[in-house]
């Protein structure tokens, strides 16, 4: 193993404490070195050996930090990402990558100019449910696709007590938050759409940001992909429904990683990332267009450690990163 990558994290809220630090701590290719904590020193309590910085300038002036996780509010991604690149460090950028397409292009141009990598963090590509969909598609049993429905549903009636999430600033709302995951899923599996249509709404009392969004993507082959994200779905429908000429696949959103981390289960626990036995996807298809076959498709174990393995390989071994520049630019173009 080559020298570990000294890594700093710009925020220790939900993202930092659940989706980044636990995996950086366990992956041998990384040294969880520093966290920016302006007031409460929660990360320092959990990880006593880290440096807890009070200011962004002191953080970025530390020459030991090679990689920075930008996991601050969406509207700050462009400004902070640019500062990190200009300070000579690589970036892992939380979703949404930026608010606007011009911002995304500028960050990639700056990274190229400074010979740094900027790597989008799309963790849902490493979920067991998404991976089961990918495997079914690669099997070819569905045939040419006709219609696909991807959903990201939650039920969160009350407004967040975090003012930054409920403020009507660019990048806030369910389209940029949950919608970025499902749009990325569509682009990663089916490529770039040739056209799209969006609608959104605000339904929770006193909300100032969208809590419902629907995006319709059209593809050259005639495939239609319907994407929905909502915070007011009391009884969620399947998250993945795919119809092809030869069959169909239906899968709930069942990846357990987020819930397990919240429950204190570490990523190196033998049960981490394993779905319940009754959560298999259902694959239905016709052999030769005649014989109907129905299979339960169990999901393999999933782990976000694989994200950081891909980041490590990109930085240390120059391997192509799974989330490409063109995919990110198309996602932000659609979101914007």
XYZ file of C-alpha atoms in Angstrom:
336
model
C 0.000 0.000 0.000
C 1.352 3.398 -0.949
C 1.577 6.246 1.551
C -1.768 7.023 3.149
C -3.600 10.174 2.076
C -3.822 12.749 4.857
C -7.416 13.906 4.671
C -9.327 16.844 6.128
C -13.116 17.117 6.430
C -14.781 20.544 6.245
C -17.821 19.744 8.382
C -18.764 17.257 11.090
C -22.537 17.270 10.798
C -24.503 14.292 9.550
C -22.419 13.967 6.401
C -19.056 14.110 8.131
C -19.965 11.944 11.109
C -21.861 9.259 9.167
C -20.743 9.158 5.540
C -17.086 10.173 5.642
C -15.177 9.913 8.909
C -16.139 6.306 9.819
C -14.861 5.096 6.437
C -11.770 7.297 6.324
C -10.839 5.929 9.737
C -11.093 2.304 8.574
C -9.590 2.504 5.086
C -5.844 1.891 5.310
C -5.216 4.227 2.385
C -6.340 7.285 4.331
C -5.232 9.146 7.429
C -8.186 10.986 8.986
C -6.034 13.958 9.870
C -8.151 17.079 10.437
C -11.703 18.391 10.745
C -12.941 21.977 10.609
C -15.039 22.630 13.727
C -15.604 26.287 14.465
C -17.499 25.807 17.730
C -18.459 22.379 19.065
C -15.559 19.931 19.010
C -17.606 16.762 18.454
C -15.172 15.192 15.990
C -12.285 15.652 18.416
C -14.231 13.702 21.039
C -14.842 10.814 18.615
C -11.377 10.906 17.027
C -8.919 12.196 19.671
C -5.899 12.075 17.353
C -7.255 14.461 14.726
C -6.487 18.162 14.486
C -9.624 20.243 15.036
C -9.279 23.562 13.219
C -11.261 26.699 14.092
C -10.873 28.507 10.766
C -10.896 27.613 7.097
C -7.672 29.552 6.484
C -5.727 27.614 9.118
C -7.182 24.383 7.752
C -6.187 25.094 4.164
C -2.750 26.414 5.126
C -1.795 23.055 6.645
C 0.640 21.569 4.116
C 0.094 18.057 5.495
C -3.479 17.878 4.193
C -3.528 16.316 0.741
C -7.263 15.686 0.296
C -10.267 17.705 1.503
C -13.852 16.494 1.812
C -16.130 19.425 0.916
C -19.359 18.485 2.695
C -20.692 21.909 3.628
C -24.108 23.354 2.561
C -24.755 23.144 -1.169
C -24.511 26.869 -1.849
C -20.931 26.914 -0.497
C -19.567 24.059 -2.614
C -18.267 26.214 -5.438
C -16.490 28.830 -3.315
C -14.936 26.312 -0.925
C -14.072 23.820 -3.647
C -12.210 26.527 -5.545
C -10.311 27.568 -2.410
C -9.298 23.985 -1.733
C -8.029 23.458 -5.273
C -6.126 26.751 -5.224
C -4.486 25.685 -1.958
C -3.041 22.699 -3.802
C -5.227 19.929 -2.440
C -7.433 17.284 -4.026
C -11.203 17.472 -3.453
C -13.967 14.991 -2.777
C -17.128 17.016 -3.435
C -20.395 16.075 -1.745
C -23.581 16.179 -3.768
C -24.863 18.327 -5.283
C -21.507 19.007 -6.920
C -22.404 22.673 -7.479
C -25.547 24.721 -7.950
C -24.890 25.819 -11.529
C -23.297 24.309 -14.618
C -20.879 27.230 -14.980
C -19.651 26.641 -11.424
C -19.073 22.950 -12.126
C -17.115 23.723 -15.300
C -15.004 26.305 -13.462
C -14.080 23.818 -10.738
C -12.975 21.205 -13.254
C -10.942 23.827 -15.131
C -9.276 24.956 -11.891
C -8.485 21.371 -10.928
C -6.838 20.765 -14.292
C -4.875 24.022 -14.042
C -3.539 23.147 -10.589
C -3.013 19.454 -11.421
C -5.459 18.379 -8.726
C -8.369 15.922 -8.779
C -11.937 16.872 -7.942
C -13.985 13.730 -7.322
C -17.785 13.787 -6.959
C -19.193 11.879 -3.980
C -22.222 9.922 -5.268
C -22.566 7.333 -2.515
C -25.871 5.876 -3.740
C -23.993 4.190 -6.585
C -22.600 1.957 -3.846
C -25.986 1.023 -2.341
C -27.090 -2.603 -2.504
C -30.404 -1.724 -4.175
C -28.773 0.321 -6.948
C -26.170 -2.399 -7.502
C -28.898 -5.035 -7.856
C -30.542 -2.912 -10.560
C -27.190 -2.578 -12.333
C -26.629 -6.337 -12.207
C -30.100 -7.103 -13.598
C -29.597 -4.647 -16.448
C -26.254 -6.229 -17.290
C -27.870 -9.681 -17.379
C -29.886 -8.620 -20.441
C -33.010 -10.419 -19.209
C -35.166 -7.281 -19.442
C -34.421 -6.719 -23.105
C -34.553 -3.229 -24.576
C -35.900 -0.830 -21.957
C -39.145 1.063 -22.538
C -40.047 2.725 -19.240
C -38.195 3.232 -15.939
C -39.324 4.777 -12.650
C -36.813 5.814 -9.985
C -38.045 7.255 -6.690
C -36.462 8.666 -3.555
C -39.251 8.949 -0.985
C -39.220 10.021 2.640
C -41.796 11.277 5.081
C -40.515 14.402 6.816
C -43.512 16.600 7.601
C -41.797 18.978 10.026
C -39.293 21.521 8.815
C -35.662 20.942 9.739
C -34.338 22.699 12.828
C -31.239 23.479 10.770
C -31.981 26.927 9.250
C -29.431 26.443 6.474
C -31.471 23.549 5.033
C -34.774 25.440 4.981
C -33.509 28.767 3.625
C -34.600 29.580 0.061
C -31.064 29.782 -1.300
C -29.784 28.176 -4.503
C -29.106 24.477 -4.068
C -31.602 23.876 -1.266
C -34.692 21.719 -1.576
C -35.465 18.130 -2.417
C -34.527 18.365 -6.119
C -30.890 19.211 -5.396
C -30.770 17.033 -2.264
C -32.446 13.692 -3.017
C -32.985 14.414 -6.694
C -29.251 14.541 -7.359
C -29.010 10.869 -6.321
C -31.698 9.576 -8.655
C -30.649 11.742 -11.592
C -27.123 10.419 -11.147
C -28.482 6.868 -11.063
C -30.253 7.409 -14.381
C -27.230 8.984 -16.057
C -24.854 6.318 -14.768
C -27.091 3.471 -15.984
C -28.560 4.877 -19.207
C -26.293 7.728 -20.298
C -27.246 11.292 -21.178
C -30.879 12.051 -22.001
C -31.686 14.047 -25.106
C -34.482 15.998 -23.413
C -36.020 16.484 -20.001
C -38.893 18.179 -18.226
C -39.081 19.127 -14.547
C -41.747 20.152 -12.080
C -41.596 20.800 -8.342
C -43.766 21.949 -5.473
C -43.885 23.116 -1.873
C -46.420 21.294 0.298
C -45.232 21.263 3.923
C -46.657 24.089 6.047
C -44.451 27.204 5.954
C -41.785 25.620 3.780
C -39.651 27.937 1.664
C -37.991 25.193 -0.387
C -39.354 22.504 -2.685
C -40.295 19.233 -0.998
C -41.550 17.508 -4.151
C -39.853 17.167 -7.530
C -40.484 15.168 -10.676
C -38.128 14.887 -13.651
C -38.932 13.166 -16.947
C -35.923 12.118 -19.021
C -36.185 11.068 -22.668
C -33.523 8.958 -24.398
C -32.589 8.440 -28.062
C -33.751 4.818 -27.969
C -37.247 5.922 -26.953
C -36.682 5.027 -23.296
C -38.559 7.205 -20.802
C -37.204 7.598 -17.261
C -39.460 9.143 -14.628
C -37.725 10.408 -11.486
C -39.558 11.451 -8.324
C -38.266 12.772 -5.000
C -40.622 13.688 -2.190
C -40.608 14.386 1.544
C -44.299 13.578 1.983
C -44.677 9.899 1.074
C -46.134 8.089 4.070
C -46.139 4.693 2.317
C -43.218 4.575 -0.129
C -43.564 2.796 -3.447
C -40.717 0.691 -4.901
C -37.705 2.869 -5.592
C -36.740 1.078 -8.807
C -39.216 -0.139 -11.419
C -37.916 -1.101 -14.854
C -39.929 -2.352 -17.825
C -38.257 -3.837 -20.881
C -39.475 -5.703 -23.957
C -38.763 -9.046 -22.280
C -39.344 -8.424 -18.595
C -39.592 -6.217 -15.527
C -37.616 -5.615 -12.349
C -39.014 -4.135 -9.126
C -36.845 -3.256 -6.127
C -37.500 -1.398 -2.898
C -35.041 1.149 -1.551
C -33.515 -1.227 0.946
C -29.863 -0.338 1.382
C -29.191 -0.480 5.123
C -25.910 1.400 5.396
C -27.258 4.786 6.508
C -29.546 3.269 9.152
C -26.771 1.053 10.465
C -24.307 3.920 10.805
C -26.957 5.944 12.659
C -27.469 2.958 14.975
C -23.760 2.857 15.782
C -22.878 -0.182 13.670
C -19.370 0.212 12.283
C -18.543 -0.469 8.618
C -16.241 -3.320 9.643
C -19.067 -5.158 11.433
C -19.784 -8.512 9.687
C -23.468 -7.557 9.371
C -22.815 -4.118 7.925
C -24.307 -3.550 4.464
C -26.363 -6.747 4.372
C -30.041 -6.424 3.458
C -32.772 -8.369 5.261
C -33.658 -11.716 3.675
C -37.178 -10.597 2.696
C -36.066 -7.556 0.684
C -35.087 -9.229 -2.568
C -35.903 -7.597 -5.858
C -38.414 -9.332 -8.135
C -37.327 -10.085 -11.688
C -40.070 -11.195 -14.078
C -39.292 -12.095 -17.680
C -40.335 -14.316 -20.563
C -38.011 -16.882 -22.088
C -38.339 -16.717 -25.867
C -41.390 -14.522 -25.320
C -43.398 -17.526 -24.127
C -42.399 -19.005 -20.770
C -42.896 -16.678 -17.821
C -40.129 -16.807 -15.195
C -40.065 -14.977 -11.865
C -36.941 -14.791 -9.714
C -36.088 -13.252 -6.365
C -32.816 -11.359 -6.690
C -30.887 -11.097 -3.401
C -28.551 -8.134 -3.097
C -24.878 -8.508 -2.365
C -23.306 -6.818 0.649
C -22.580 -3.150 0.018
C -20.208 -0.707 1.674
C -19.220 2.914 1.203
C -15.630 1.832 1.854
C -15.627 1.137 -1.897
C -16.085 4.842 -2.614
C -12.915 5.633 -0.752
C -11.103 2.770 -2.424
C -11.989 4.354 -5.769
C -10.827 7.761 -4.485
C -7.550 6.224 -3.320
C -6.972 4.499 -6.643
C -7.672 7.733 -8.535
C -5.218 9.777 -6.451
C -2.424 7.250 -5.916
C -2.649 5.110 -9.070
C -4.255 7.476 -11.599
C -7.122 5.084 -12.208
C -10.239 6.567 -13.879
C -12.803 7.586 -11.279
C -16.226 5.960 -11.467
C -18.173 9.259 -11.587
C -17.015 11.064 -14.703
C -16.814 14.762 -15.466
C -19.353 14.494 -18.289
C -21.845 12.710 -16.018
C -21.565 15.400 -13.351
C -21.923 18.237 -15.838
C -25.074 16.674 -17.287
C -26.523 16.124 -13.808
C -25.962 19.763 -12.829
C -27.350 20.958 -16.164
C -30.556 19.035 -15.468
C -30.763 20.209 -11.848
C -30.186 23.836 -12.790
